[in-house]
PDB file with SEQRES, HELIX, SHEET and CRYST1 records, atoms N, CA, C and O in Angstrom:
SEQRES   1 A   64  MET ALA LYS GLN LYS VAL SER ALA LYS GLN ARG GLU ALA          
SEQRES   2 A   64  LYS ILE GLN ALA ALA LYS GLU ARG GLU GLU ARG ALA ALA          
SEQRES   3 A   64  ALA LYS LYS GLN ARG ALA GLU MET MET LYS LYS VAL GLY          
SEQRES   4 A   64  ILE VAL ILE VAL CYS VAL VAL LEU VAL LEU ALA LEU GLY          
SEQRES   5 A   64  LEU PRO THR MET ALA LEU THR LEU LEU GLY GLY GLN              
HELIX    1 AA1 ALA A    2  LEU A   61  1                                  60    
CRYST1    1.000    1.000    1.000  90.00  90.00  90.00 P 1           1          
ATOM      1  N   MET A   1      84.575  59.902-115.859  1.00  0.00           N  
ATOM      2  CA  MET A   1      84.334  60.895-116.733  1.00  0.00           C  
ATOM      3  C   MET A   1      82.872  60.931-117.079  1.00  0.00           C  
ATOM      4  O   MET A   1      82.285  62.012-117.130  1.00  0.00           O  
ATOM      5  N   ALA A   2      82.219  59.721-117.335  1.00  0.00           N  
ATOM      6  CA  ALA A   2      81.079  59.685-117.786  1.00  0.00           C  
ATOM      7  C   ALA A   2      80.023  59.984-116.583  1.00  0.00           C  
ATOM      8  O   ALA A   2      78.859  60.338-116.772  1.00  0.00           O  
ATOM      9  N   LYS A   3      80.691  59.758-115.188  1.00  0.00           N  
ATOM     10  CA  LYS A   3      79.841  60.233-114.079  1.00  0.00           C  
ATOM     11  C   LYS A   3      79.851  61.676-113.820  1.00  0.00           C  
ATOM     12  O   LYS A   3      78.913  62.247-113.264  1.00  0.00           O  
ATOM     13  N   GLN A   4      81.017  62.320-114.264  1.00  0.00           N  
ATOM     14  CA  GLN A   4      81.175  63.880-114.056  1.00  0.00           C  
ATOM     15  C   GLN A   4      80.324  64.502-115.109  1.00  0.00           C  
ATOM     16  O   GLN A   4      79.864  65.603-114.807  1.00  0.00           O  
ATOM     17  N   LYS A   5      80.004  64.007-116.333  1.00  0.00           N  
ATOM     18  CA  LYS A   5      79.178  64.591-117.347  1.00  0.00           C  
ATOM     19  C   LYS A   5      77.622  64.392-117.028  1.00  0.00           C  
ATOM     20  O   LYS A   5      76.777  65.213-117.385  1.00  0.00           O  
ATOM     21  N   VAL A   6      77.353  63.327-116.383  1.00  0.00           N  
ATOM     22  CA  VAL A   6      75.947  63.034-115.855  1.00  0.00           C  
ATOM     23  C   VAL A   6      75.636  64.142-114.916  1.00  0.00           C  
ATOM     24  O   VAL A   6      74.660  64.890-114.979  1.00  0.00           O  
ATOM     25  N   SER A   7      76.575  64.150-114.054  1.00  0.00           N  
ATOM     26  CA  SER A   7      76.496  64.733-112.813  1.00  0.00           C  
ATOM     27  C   SER A   7      76.251  66.256-113.281  1.00  0.00           C  
ATOM     28  O   SER A   7      75.285  66.852-112.802  1.00  0.00           O  
ATOM     29  N   ALA A   8      77.002  66.831-114.100  1.00  0.00           N  
ATOM     30  CA  ALA A   8      77.041  68.149-114.790  1.00  0.00           C  
ATOM     31  C   ALA A   8      75.556  68.408-115.442  1.00  0.00           C  
ATOM     32  O   ALA A   8      74.915  69.440-115.247  1.00  0.00           O  
ATOM     33  N   LYS A   9      75.196  67.516-116.095  1.00  0.00           N  
ATOM     34  CA  LYS A   9      73.974  67.523-116.750  1.00  0.00           C  
ATOM     35  C   LYS A   9      72.586  67.741-115.720  1.00  0.00           C  
ATOM     36  O   LYS A   9      71.678  68.565-115.835  1.00  0.00           O  
ATOM     37  N   GLN A  10      72.777  66.760-114.761  1.00  0.00           N  
ATOM     38  CA  GLN A  10      72.046  66.888-113.559  1.00  0.00           C  
ATOM     39  C   GLN A  10      71.965  68.136-112.952  1.00  0.00           C  
ATOM     40  O   GLN A  10      70.859  68.657-112.808  1.00  0.00           O  
ATOM     41  N   ARG A  11      73.031  68.717-112.558  1.00  0.00           N  
ATOM     42  CA  ARG A  11      73.191  70.165-112.102  1.00  0.00           C  
ATOM     43  C   ARG A  11      72.569  71.098-112.936  1.00  0.00           C  
ATOM     44  O   ARG A  11      71.865  71.957-112.404  1.00  0.00           O  
ATOM     45  N   GLU A  12      72.709  71.083-114.205  1.00  0.00           N  
ATOM     46  CA  GLU A  12      72.388  72.088-115.375  1.00  0.00           C  
ATOM     47  C   GLU A  12      70.740  71.973-115.423  1.00  0.00           C  
ATOM     48  O   GLU A  12      70.008  72.915-115.725  1.00  0.00           O  
ATOM     49  N   ALA A  13      70.310  70.706-115.087  1.00  0.00           N  
ATOM     50  CA  ALA A  13      68.575  70.433-115.041  1.00  0.00           C  
ATOM     51  C   ALA A  13      68.164  71.093-113.809  1.00  0.00           C  
ATOM     52  O   ALA A  13      67.225  71.886-113.887  1.00  0.00           O  
ATOM     53  N   LYS A  14      68.729  70.885-112.673  1.00  0.00           N  
ATOM     54  CA  LYS A  14      68.428  71.510-111.425  1.00  0.00           C  
ATOM     55  C   LYS A  14      68.624  72.969-111.478  1.00  0.00           C  
ATOM     56  O   LYS A  14      67.756  73.619-110.895  1.00  0.00           O  
ATOM     57  N   ILE A  15      69.487  73.568-111.998  1.00  0.00           N  
ATOM     58  CA  ILE A  15      69.517  74.944-112.040  1.00  0.00           C  
ATOM     59  C   ILE A  15      68.172  75.374-113.013  1.00  0.00           C  
ATOM     60  O   ILE A  15      67.304  76.141-112.594  1.00  0.00           O  
ATOM     61  N   GLN A  16      68.143  74.839-114.202  1.00  0.00           N  
ATOM     62  CA  GLN A  16      66.979  75.309-115.040  1.00  0.00           C  
ATOM     63  C   GLN A  16      65.793  75.108-114.264  1.00  0.00           C  
ATOM     64  O   GLN A  16      64.939  75.991-114.342  1.00  0.00           O  
ATOM     65  N   ALA A  17      65.559  74.055-113.483  1.00  0.00           N  
ATOM     66  CA  ALA A  17      64.248  73.958-113.006  1.00  0.00           C  
ATOM     67  C   ALA A  17      64.114  74.893-111.898  1.00  0.00           C  
ATOM     68  O   ALA A  17      62.979  75.312-111.672  1.00  0.00           O  
ATOM     69  N   ALA A  18      65.010  75.265-111.218  1.00  0.00           N  
ATOM     70  CA  ALA A  18      64.938  76.330-109.960  1.00  0.00           C  
ATOM     71  C   ALA A  18      64.770  77.808-110.708  1.00  0.00           C  
ATOM     72  O   ALA A  18      64.228  78.726-110.093  1.00  0.00           O  
ATOM     73  N   LYS A  19      65.221  77.977-111.953  1.00  0.00           N  
ATOM     74  CA  LYS A  19      65.090  79.091-112.527  1.00  0.00           C  
ATOM     75  C   LYS A  19      63.559  79.291-112.914  1.00  0.00           C  
ATOM     76  O   LYS A  19      63.032  80.386-112.720  1.00  0.00           O  
ATOM     77  N   GLU A  20      62.754  78.090-113.534  1.00  0.00           N  
ATOM     78  CA  GLU A  20      61.540  78.189-113.814  1.00  0.00           C  
ATOM     79  C   GLU A  20      60.738  78.280-112.525  1.00  0.00           C  
ATOM     80  O   GLU A  20      59.770  79.039-112.568  1.00  0.00           O  
ATOM     81  N   ARG A  21      60.957  77.685-111.467  1.00  0.00           N  
ATOM     82  CA  ARG A  21      60.105  77.832-110.428  1.00  0.00           C  
ATOM     83  C   ARG A  21      60.121  79.229-109.796  1.00  0.00           C  
ATOM     84  O   ARG A  21      59.216  79.630-109.066  1.00  0.00           O  
ATOM     85  N   GLU A  22      61.172  79.922-110.111  1.00  0.00           N  
ATOM     86  CA  GLU A  22      61.329  81.351-109.600  1.00  0.00           C  
ATOM     87  C   GLU A  22      60.590  82.252-110.531  1.00  0.00           C  
ATOM     88  O   GLU A  22      59.920  83.234-110.211  1.00  0.00           O  
ATOM     89  N   GLU A  23      60.801  81.793-111.697  1.00  0.00           N  
ATOM     90  CA  GLU A  23      59.825  82.694-112.822  1.00  0.00           C  
ATOM     91  C   GLU A  23      58.245  82.561-112.503  1.00  0.00           C  
ATOM     92  O   GLU A  23      57.470  83.516-112.556  1.00  0.00           O  
ATOM     93  N   ARG A  24      57.882  81.238-112.163  1.00  0.00           N  
ATOM     94  CA  ARG A  24      56.637  81.043-111.795  1.00  0.00           C  
ATOM     95  C   ARG A  24      56.116  81.801-110.830  1.00  0.00           C  
ATOM     96  O   ARG A  24      55.128  82.515-110.999  1.00  0.00           O  
ATOM     97  N   ALA A  25      56.786  81.685-109.695  1.00  0.00           N  
ATOM     98  CA  ALA A  25      56.495  82.360-108.495  1.00  0.00           C  
ATOM     99  C   ALA A  25      56.426  83.856-108.753  1.00  0.00           C  
ATOM    100  O   ALA A  25      55.444  84.455-108.316  1.00  0.00           O  
ATOM    101  N   ALA A  26      57.231  84.431-109.323  1.00  0.00           N  
ATOM    102  CA  ALA A  26      57.244  85.847-109.572  1.00  0.00           C  
ATOM    103  C   ALA A  26      55.850  86.341-110.361  1.00  0.00           C  
ATOM    104  O   ALA A  26      55.059  87.221-110.021  1.00  0.00           O  
ATOM    105  N   ALA A  27      55.831  85.541-111.432  1.00  0.00           N  
ATOM    106  CA  ALA A  27      54.390  85.667-112.365  1.00  0.00           C  
ATOM    107  C   ALA A  27      53.233  85.768-111.569  1.00  0.00           C  
ATOM    108  O   ALA A  27      52.420  86.684-111.687  1.00  0.00           O  
ATOM    109  N   LYS A  28      53.119  84.607-110.551  1.00  0.00           N  
ATOM    110  CA  LYS A  28      52.007  84.344-109.683  1.00  0.00           C  
ATOM    111  C   LYS A  28      51.774  85.499-108.670  1.00  0.00           C  
ATOM    112  O   LYS A  28      50.667  85.938-108.360  1.00  0.00           O  
ATOM    113  N   LYS A  29      53.099  85.974-108.148  1.00  0.00           N  
ATOM    114  CA  LYS A  29      52.908  87.064-107.379  1.00  0.00           C  
ATOM    115  C   LYS A  29      52.587  88.404-107.976  1.00  0.00           C  
ATOM    116  O   LYS A  29      51.898  89.178-107.311  1.00  0.00           O  
ATOM    117  N   GLN A  30      52.998  88.738-109.107  1.00  0.00           N  
ATOM    118  CA  GLN A  30      52.597  89.813-109.904  1.00  0.00           C  
ATOM    119  C   GLN A  30      51.228  89.911-110.265  1.00  0.00           C  
ATOM    120  O   GLN A  30      50.572  90.949-110.179  1.00  0.00           O  
ATOM    121  N   ARG A  31      50.768  88.720-110.706  1.00  0.00           N  
ATOM    122  CA  ARG A  31      49.296  88.612-110.979  1.00  0.00           C  
ATOM    123  C   ARG A  31      48.344  88.780-109.770  1.00  0.00           C  
ATOM    124  O   ARG A  31      47.236  89.292-109.926  1.00  0.00           O  
ATOM    125  N   ALA A  32      48.759  88.368-108.624  1.00  0.00           N  
ATOM    126  CA  ALA A  32      48.093  88.748-107.119  1.00  0.00           C  
ATOM    127  C   ALA A  32      48.365  89.980-107.041  1.00  0.00           C  
ATOM    128  O   ALA A  32      47.386  90.588-106.610  1.00  0.00           O  
ATOM    129  N   GLU A  33      49.329  90.717-107.276  1.00  0.00           N  
ATOM    130  CA  GLU A  33      49.297  92.083-107.150  1.00  0.00           C  
ATOM    131  C   GLU A  33      48.382  92.833-107.859  1.00  0.00           C  
ATOM    132  O   GLU A  33      47.680  93.656-107.271  1.00  0.00           O  
ATOM    133  N   MET A  34      48.288  92.623-109.250  1.00  0.00           N  
ATOM    134  CA  MET A  34      47.321  93.243-110.119  1.00  0.00           C  
ATOM    135  C   MET A  34      45.883  92.957-109.751  1.00  0.00           C  
ATOM    136  O   MET A  34      45.005  93.819-109.780  1.00  0.00           O  
ATOM    137  N   MET A  35      45.696  91.721-109.411  1.00  0.00           N  
ATOM    138  CA  MET A  35      44.180  91.364-109.076  1.00  0.00           C  
ATOM    139  C   MET A  35      43.889  92.238-107.736  1.00  0.00           C  
ATOM    140  O   MET A  35      42.711  92.571-107.601  1.00  0.00           O  
ATOM    141  N   LYS A  36      44.751  92.635-106.780  1.00  0.00           N  
ATOM    142  CA  LYS A  36      44.217  93.306-105.810  1.00  0.00           C  
ATOM    143  C   LYS A  36      44.261  94.801-106.048  1.00  0.00           C  
ATOM    144  O   LYS A  36      43.710  95.550-105.242  1.00  0.00           O  
ATOM    145  N   LYS A  37      44.896  95.280-107.126  1.00  0.00           N  
ATOM    146  CA  LYS A  37      44.848  96.792-107.585  1.00  0.00           C  
ATOM    147  C   LYS A  37      43.351  96.615-108.057  1.00  0.00           C  
ATOM    148  O   LYS A  37      42.456  97.366-107.670  1.00  0.00           O  
ATOM    149  N   VAL A  38      43.175  95.689-108.817  1.00  0.00           N  
ATOM    150  CA  VAL A  38      41.698  95.794-109.860  1.00  0.00           C  
ATOM    151  C   VAL A  38      40.638  95.971-108.802  1.00  0.00           C  
ATOM    152  O   VAL A  38      39.701  96.769-108.831  1.00  0.00           O  
ATOM    153  N   GLY A  39      41.007  94.895-107.645  1.00  0.00           N  
ATOM    154  CA  GLY A  39      39.950  94.881-106.646  1.00  0.00           C  
ATOM    155  C   GLY A  39      39.513  96.090-106.023  1.00  0.00           C  
ATOM    156  O   GLY A  39      38.341  96.441-105.883  1.00  0.00           O  
ATOM    157  N   ILE A  40      40.718  96.808-105.594  1.00  0.00           N  
ATOM    158  CA  ILE A  40      40.336  98.001-104.908  1.00  0.00           C  
ATOM    159  C   ILE A  40      40.015  99.250-105.803  1.00  0.00           C  
ATOM    160  O   ILE A  40      39.580 100.294-105.317  1.00  0.00           O  
ATOM    161  N   VAL A  41      40.257  99.076-107.142  1.00  0.00           N  
ATOM    162  CA  VAL A  41      39.503 100.048-108.034  1.00  0.00           C  
ATOM    163  C   VAL A  41      37.893  99.816-108.035  1.00  0.00           C  
ATOM    164  O   VAL A  41      37.051 100.690-107.830  1.00  0.00           O  
ATOM    165  N   ILE A  42      37.646  98.399-108.321  1.00  0.00           N  
ATOM    166  CA  ILE A  42      36.082  98.192-108.345  1.00  0.00           C  
ATOM    167  C   ILE A  42      35.488  98.538-106.950  1.00  0.00           C  
ATOM    168  O   ILE A  42      34.449  99.198-106.979  1.00  0.00           O  
ATOM    169  N   VAL A  43      36.002  98.185-105.694  1.00  0.00           N  
ATOM    170  CA  VAL A  43      35.237  98.708-104.702  1.00  0.00           C  
ATOM    171  C   VAL A  43      35.025 100.228-104.609  1.00  0.00           C  
ATOM    172  O   VAL A  43      34.004 100.752-104.164  1.00  0.00           O  
ATOM    173  N   CYS A  44      36.224 100.952-105.133  1.00  0.00           N  
ATOM    174  CA  CYS A  44      36.197 102.530-104.934  1.00  0.00           C  
ATOM    175  C   CYS A  44      35.014 103.040-105.783  1.00  0.00           C  
ATOM    176  O   CYS A  44      34.285 103.997-105.523  1.00  0.00           O  
ATOM    177  N   VAL A  45      34.955 102.074-107.032  1.00  0.00           N  
ATOM    178  CA  VAL A  45      34.078 102.708-108.031  1.00  0.00           C  
ATOM    179  C   VAL A  45      32.662 102.381-107.350  1.00  0.00           C  
ATOM    180  O   VAL A  45      31.871 103.320-107.256  1.00  0.00           O  
ATOM    181  N   VAL A  46      32.258 101.029-106.832  1.00  0.00           N  
ATOM    182  CA  VAL A  46      31.181 100.756-106.058  1.00  0.00           C  
ATOM    183  C   VAL A  46      30.787 101.723-104.996  1.00  0.00           C  
ATOM    184  O   VAL A  46      29.603 102.005-104.806  1.00  0.00           O  
ATOM    185  N   LEU A  47      31.985 102.354-104.139  1.00  0.00           N  
ATOM    186  CA  LEU A  47      31.315 103.353-103.206  1.00  0.00           C  
ATOM    187  C   LEU A  47      30.988 104.556-103.534  1.00  0.00           C  
ATOM    188  O   LEU A  47      30.105 105.186-102.950  1.00  0.00           O  
ATOM    189  N   VAL A  48      31.788 105.075-104.674  1.00  0.00           N  
ATOM    190  CA  VAL A  48      31.310 106.347-105.385  1.00  0.00           C  
ATOM    191  C   VAL A  48      29.917 106.211-106.032  1.00  0.00           C  
ATOM    192  O   VAL A  48      29.039 107.072-105.975  1.00  0.00           O  
ATOM    193  N   LEU A  49      29.840 105.171-106.577  1.00  0.00           N  
ATOM    194  CA  LEU A  49      28.254 105.283-107.116  1.00  0.00           C  
ATOM    195  C   LEU A  49      27.202 104.986-105.774  1.00  0.00           C  
ATOM    196  O   LEU A  49      26.113 105.560-105.791  1.00  0.00           O  
ATOM    197  N   ALA A  50      27.429 104.381-104.996  1.00  0.00           N  
ATOM    198  CA  ALA A  50      26.551 104.291-103.838  1.00  0.00           C  
ATOM    199  C   ALA A  50      26.392 105.348-103.102  1.00  0.00           C  
ATOM    200  O   ALA A  50      25.258 105.581-102.683  1.00  0.00           O  
ATOM    201  N   LEU A  51      27.490 106.241-102.767  1.00  0.00           N  
ATOM    202  CA  LEU A  51      27.173 107.390-102.199  1.00  0.00           C  
ATOM    203  C   LEU A  51      26.978 108.542-103.206  1.00  0.00           C  
ATOM    204  O   LEU A  51      26.607 109.620-102.740  1.00  0.00           O  
ATOM    205  N   GLY A  52      27.185 108.440-104.531  1.00  0.00           N  
ATOM    206  CA  GLY A  52      26.799 109.556-105.549  1.00  0.00           C  
ATOM    207  C   GLY A  52      25.388 109.670-105.785  1.00  0.00           C  
ATOM    208  O   GLY A  52      24.719 110.684-105.587  1.00  0.00           O  
ATOM    209  N   LEU A  53      24.949 108.496-106.250  1.00  0.00           N  
ATOM    210  CA  LEU A  53      23.682 108.365-106.928  1.00  0.00           C  
ATOM    211  C   LEU A  53      22.665 108.687-105.831  1.00  0.00           C  
ATOM    212  O   LEU A  53      21.952 109.543-106.354  1.00  0.00           O  
ATOM    213  N   PRO A  54      22.258 108.487-104.720  1.00  0.00           N  
ATOM    214  CA  PRO A  54      21.265 108.871-103.840  1.00  0.00           C  
ATOM    215  C   PRO A  54      21.645 110.391-103.680  1.00  0.00           C  
ATOM    216  O   PRO A  54      20.648 111.103-103.552  1.00  0.00           O  
ATOM    217  N   THR A  55      22.730 110.992-103.658  1.00  0.00           N  
ATOM    218  CA  THR A  55      22.739 112.276-103.638  1.00  0.00           C  
ATOM    219  C   THR A  55      22.375 113.082-104.637  1.00  0.00           C  
ATOM    220  O   THR A  55      21.933 114.207-104.405  1.00  0.00           O  
ATOM    221  N   MET A  56      22.538 112.536-106.031  1.00  0.00           N  
ATOM    222  CA  MET A  56      22.079 113.206-107.117  1.00  0.00           C  
ATOM    223  C   MET A  56      20.676 113.071-107.000  1.00  0.00           C  
ATOM    224  O   MET A  56      19.999 114.091-107.123  1.00  0.00           O  
ATOM    225  N   ALA A  57      20.128 111.995-106.784  1.00  0.00           N  
ATOM    226  CA  ALA A  57      18.555 111.885-106.725  1.00  0.00           C  
ATOM    227  C   ALA A  57      17.980 112.892-105.719  1.00  0.00           C  
ATOM    228  O   ALA A  57      16.991 113.569-106.004  1.00  0.00           O  
ATOM    229  N   LEU A  58      18.519 112.969-104.713  1.00  0.00           N  
ATOM    230  CA  LEU A  58      17.938 113.823-103.600  1.00  0.00           C  
ATOM    231  C   LEU A  58      18.081 115.382-104.180  1.00  0.00           C  
ATOM    232  O   LEU A  58      17.153 116.155-103.947  1.00  0.00           O  
ATOM    233  N   THR A  59      19.022 115.759-104.793  1.00  0.00           N  
ATOM    234  CA  THR A  59      19.481 116.949-105.254  1.00  0.00           C  
ATOM    235  C   THR A  59      18.180 117.113-106.465  1.00  0.00           C  
ATOM    236  O   THR A  59      17.415 118.066-106.316  1.00  0.00           O  
ATOM    237  N   LEU A  60      18.011 116.372-107.389  1.00  0.00           N  
ATOM    238  CA  LEU A  60      17.188 116.544-108.347  1.00  0.00           C  
ATOM    239  C   LEU A  60      15.601 116.479-108.034  1.00  0.00           C  
ATOM    240  O   LEU A  60      14.774 117.221-108.565  1.00  0.00           O  
ATOM    241  N   LEU A  61      15.325 115.517-107.130  1.00  0.00           N  
ATOM    242  CA  LEU A  61      13.827 115.489-106.611  1.00  0.00           C  
ATOM    243  C   LEU A  61      13.616 116.492-105.704  1.00  0.00           C  
ATOM    244  O   LEU A  61      12.562 117.122-105.789  1.00  0.00           O  
ATOM    245  N   GLY A  62      14.476 116.786-104.784  1.00  0.00           N  
ATOM    246  CA  GLY A  62      14.269 117.823-103.700  1.00  0.00           C  
ATOM    247  C   GLY A  62      14.564 119.101-103.995  1.00  0.00           C  
ATOM    248  O   GLY A  62      14.621 119.883-103.046  1.00  0.00           O  
ATOM    249  N   GLY A  63      14.799 119.568-105.260  1.00  0.00           N  
ATOM    250  CA  GLY A  63      15.040 120.887-105.699  1.00  0.00           C  
ATOM    251  C   GLY A  63      13.737 121.594-106.316  1.00  0.00           C  
ATOM    252  O   GLY A  63      13.831 122.485-107.160  1.00  0.00           O  
ATOM    253  N   GLN A  64      12.594 121.150-105.854  1.00  0.00           N  
ATOM    254  CA  GLN A  64      11.424 121.671-106.495  1.00  0.00           C  
ATOM    255  C   GLN A  64      11.182 122.691-105.769  1.00  0.00           C  
ATOM    256  O   GLN A  64      10.218 123.414-106.021  1.00  0.00           O  
TER     257      GLN A  64                                                      
END                                                                             
């Protein structure tokens, strides 16, 4: 009986460890997706500024 209890405890520990690994993997994946979205937004903002500022400058300076 003692062996079965230890075996059950070991099985429980393995299941718990597997759950923790899955949770960490899911959190890591979610963070990576969020960082990708943030990166895309930053690139879009830079492009809008890079294309918009010269256009506005030409509009203001060339309108004389």
